[in-house]
PDB file of C-alpha atoms in Angstrom:
ATOM      1  CA  PRO A   1      55.906  24.703  33.068  1.00 40.00           C
ATOM      2  CA  ARG A   2      55.677  24.685  29.288  1.00 43.00           C
ATOM      3  CA  THR A   3      58.734  23.625  27.294  1.00 45.00           C
ATOM      4  CA  MET A   4      59.277  25.547  24.082  1.00 45.00           C
ATOM      5  CA  LEU A   5      61.734  25.747  21.231  1.00 46.00           C
ATOM      6  CA  ALA A   6      62.666  29.335  20.352  1.00 46.00           C
ATOM      7  CA  SER A   7      63.881  30.977  17.190  1.00 45.00           C
ATOM      8  CA  TYR A   8      65.325  34.470  17.299  1.00 47.00           C
ATOM      9  CA  GLU A   9      64.354  36.488  14.248  1.00 52.00           C
ATOM     10  CA  GLY A  10      66.486  39.248  12.757  1.00 54.00           C
ATOM     11  CA  ASP A  11      64.152  41.902  14.139  1.00 55.00           C
ATOM     12  CA  GLY A  12      64.540  40.585  17.700  1.00 51.00           C
ATOM     13  CA  THR A  13      61.207  38.767  17.902  1.00 55.00           C
ATOM     14  CA  ILE A  14      60.939  35.165  19.010  1.00 50.00           C
ATOM     15  CA  ASP A  15      58.773  32.561  17.290  1.00 59.00           C
ATOM     16  CA  PHE A  16      58.280  29.166  18.914  1.00 61.00           C
ATOM     17  CA  CYS A  17      56.130  26.068  19.261  1.00 67.00           C
ATOM     18  CA  GLU A  18      55.481  24.115  22.414  1.00 70.00           C
ATOM     19  CA  THR A  19      57.274  20.794  22.663  1.00 64.00           C
ATOM     20  CA  PRO A  20      55.275  17.777  23.881  1.00 71.00           C
ATOM     21  CA  SER A  21      54.641  18.062  27.623  1.00 68.00           C
ATOM     22  CA  SER A  22      54.575  14.321  28.312  1.00 65.00           C
ATOM     23  CA  MET A  23      55.992  11.097  26.942  1.00 69.00           C
ATOM     24  CA  SER A  24      52.607   9.792  25.776  1.00 73.00           C
ATOM     25  CA  GLY A  25      49.475  10.994  24.036  1.00 82.00           C
ATOM     26  CA  HIS A  26      51.298  12.736  21.198  1.00 92.00           C
ATOM     27  CA  ARG A  27      49.420  13.883  18.117  1.00 96.00           C
ATOM     28  CA  ALA A  28      50.566  15.451  14.866  1.00 96.00           C
ATOM     29  CA  CYS A  29      48.795  18.235  13.006  1.00 97.00           C
ATOM     30  CA  LEU A  30      47.559  16.728   9.738  1.00 97.00           C
ATOM     31  CA  ARG A  31      48.459  19.879   7.801  1.00 94.00           C
ATOM     32  CA  CYS A  32      51.965  20.735   9.039  1.00 94.00           C
ATOM     33  CA  GLY A  33      53.063  17.709  11.104  1.00 94.00           C
ATOM     34  CA  LEU A  34      53.723  19.634  14.343  1.00 94.00           C
ATOM     35  CA  VAL A  35      53.776  17.144  17.246  1.00 95.00           C
ATOM     36  CA  LYS A  36      52.293  18.085  20.617  1.00 94.00           C
ATOM     37  CA  CYS A  37      50.070  16.456  23.220  1.00 91.00           C
ATOM     38  CA  PHE A  38      46.295  16.523  22.764  1.00 94.00           C
ATOM     39  CA  THR A  39      45.874  18.962  25.643  1.00 92.00           C
ATOM     40  CA  GLN A  40      48.475  21.314  24.139  1.00 93.00           C
ATOM     41  CA  PHE A  41      46.587  21.445  20.826  1.00 95.00           C
ATOM     42  CA  TYR A  42      43.374  21.991  22.810  1.00 96.00           C
ATOM     43  CA  ASP A  43      44.906  24.739  24.992  1.00 94.00           C
ATOM     44  CA  SER A  44      46.912  26.663  22.392  1.00 93.00           C
ATOM     45  CA  GLY A  45      46.105  25.263  18.935  1.00 95.00           C
ATOM     46  CA  CYS A  46      48.688  24.790  16.202  1.00 95.00           C
ATOM     47  CA  GLU A  47      51.178  27.639  15.918  1.00 93.00           C
ATOM     48  CA  ASN A  48      51.630  27.010  12.182  1.00 93.00           C
ATOM     49  CA  CYS A  49      47.929  26.616  11.375  1.00 94.00           C
ATOM     50  CA  PRO A  50      45.853  29.078  13.433  1.00 94.00           C
ATOM     51  CA  PHE A  51      43.126  28.989  10.749  1.00 95.00           C
ATOM     52  CA  LEU A  52      42.306  25.407  11.848  1.00 95.00           C
ATOM     53  CA  GLU A  53      40.854  26.920  15.040  1.00 95.00           C
ATOM     54  CA  LEU A  54      41.893  24.033  17.303  1.00 96.00           C
ATOM     55  CA  GLU A  55      42.108  26.051  20.508  1.00 96.00           C
ATOM     56  CA  GLY A  56      39.332  25.062  22.915  1.00 96.00           C
ATOM     57  CA  ARG A  57      37.654  22.748  20.386  1.00 96.00           C
ATOM     58  CA  GLN A  58      38.010  19.050  21.151  1.00 96.00           C
ATOM     59  CA  ASP A  59      36.169  18.023  17.987  1.00 96.00           C
ATOM     60  CA  ARG A  60      38.568  20.029  15.789  1.00 96.00           C
ATOM     61  CA  VAL A  61      41.641  18.659  17.602  1.00 96.00           C
ATOM     62  CA  GLU A  62      40.381  15.104  17.070  1.00 96.00           C
ATOM     63  CA  ARG A  63      39.660  15.680  13.346  1.00 96.00           C
ATOM     64  CA  CYS A  64      42.676  17.826  12.391  1.00 97.00           C
ATOM     65  CA  THR A  65      45.392  15.908  14.276  1.00 97.00           C
ATOM     66  CA  THR A  66      46.378  12.259  14.324  1.00 97.00           C
ATOM     67  CA  SER A  67      48.100   9.897  16.721  1.00 95.00           C
ATOM     68  CA  ASN A  68      49.040   7.743  13.726  1.00 96.00           C
ATOM     69  CA  TYR A  69      52.388   9.046  12.451  1.00 95.00           C
ATOM     70  CA  GLU A  70      55.942   7.840  11.838  1.00 94.00           C
ATOM     71  CA  GLY A  71      59.233   9.338  12.916  1.00 92.00           C
ATOM     72  CA  VAL A  72      59.942  12.731  14.414  1.00 91.00           C
ATOM     73  CA  PHE A  73      62.591  15.386  14.088  1.00 87.00           C
ATOM     74  CA  ALA A  74      63.310  18.598  15.958  1.00 85.00           C
ATOM     75  CA  MET A  75      63.735  21.768  13.961  1.00 84.00           C
ATOM     76  CA  MET A  76      65.372  24.781  15.613  1.00 82.00           C
ATOM     77  CA  LYS A  77      66.230  27.049  12.677  1.00 83.00           C
ATOM     78  CA  PRO A  78      63.953  26.245   9.738  1.00 80.00           C
ATOM     79  CA  GLU A  79      65.690  28.695   7.415  1.00 82.00           C
ATOM     80  CA  ASP A  80      69.078  26.982   7.953  1.00 84.00           C
ATOM     81  CA  SER A  81      67.965  23.348   8.162  1.00 82.00           C
ATOM     82  CA  TRP A  82      68.503  20.969   5.245  1.00 83.00           C
ATOM     83  CA  VAL A  83      65.775  18.728   6.733  1.00 79.00           C
ATOM     84  CA  ALA A  84      63.373  21.694   6.723  1.00 80.00           C
ATOM     85  CA  ARG A  85      64.240  22.356   3.074  1.00 84.00           C
ATOM     86  CA  TRP A  86      63.842  18.660   2.199  1.00 83.00           C
ATOM     87  CA  GLU A  87      60.473  18.451   3.959  1.00 78.00           C
ATOM     88  CA  ALA A  88      59.386  21.930   2.665  1.00 81.00           C
ATOM     89  CA  LEU A  89      59.005  23.305   6.202  1.00 79.00           C
ATOM     90  CA  THR A  90      61.209  26.402   5.988  1.00 82.00           C
ATOM     91  CA  THR A  91      58.294  28.754   6.749  1.00 85.00           C
ATOM     92  CA  PHE A  92      57.147  26.825   9.832  1.00 88.00           C
ATOM     93  CA  HIS A  93      57.978  27.626  13.442  1.00 88.00           C
ATOM     94  CA  PRO A  94      60.707  25.699  15.273  1.00 88.00           C
ATOM     95  CA  GLY A  95      59.290  22.606  16.948  1.00 88.00           C
ATOM     96  CA  ILE A  96      58.988  18.815  16.894  1.00 91.00           C
ATOM     97  CA  TYR A  97      57.569  17.451  13.626  1.00 92.00           C
ATOM     98  CA  ALA A  98      56.352  14.087  12.320  1.00 93.00           C
ATOM     99  CA  LEU A  99      58.000  12.730   9.184  1.00 90.00           C
ATOM    100  CA  ARG A 100      54.817  11.044   7.919  1.00 93.00           C
ATOM    101  CA  MET A 101      51.217  11.368   9.095  1.00 94.00           C
ATOM    102  CA  TYR A 102      48.306   9.043   8.367  1.00 96.00           C
ATOM    103  CA  GLY A 103      44.790  10.423   8.170  1.00 94.00           C
ATOM    104  CA  GLN A 104      42.810  13.005   6.223  1.00 93.00           C
ATOM    105  CA  MET A 105      41.923  16.580   6.975  1.00 90.00           C
ATOM    106  CA  PRO A 106      38.191  17.240   7.198  1.00 88.00           C
ATOM    107  CA  ALA A 107      36.641  18.673   4.011  1.00 83.00           C
ATOM    108  CA  GLU A 108      35.490  21.868   5.741  1.00 71.00           C
TER     109      GLU A 108
END
């Protein structure tokens, strides 16, 4: 079973990101900081960054995510969260995020 954080929008829709499915093997998206397991990025990509085309592409997951990050925080309601405002994440989906990532996005 997949564990997810949900956010109920004013129009009744639900936006969410998967939470990490295990206690090890976590990676953070280098663009938005979303933390999930490698297999979750491989299976469903990054909910905030679909243009990275991570789904089903091991090479892209390896290049666009990192296991080298510091700190995490959970964000349930980005629009109401002072942490989301501080980290400039108010437009991102609810989820688990890294505070600082180390690595570089590929040039492409």
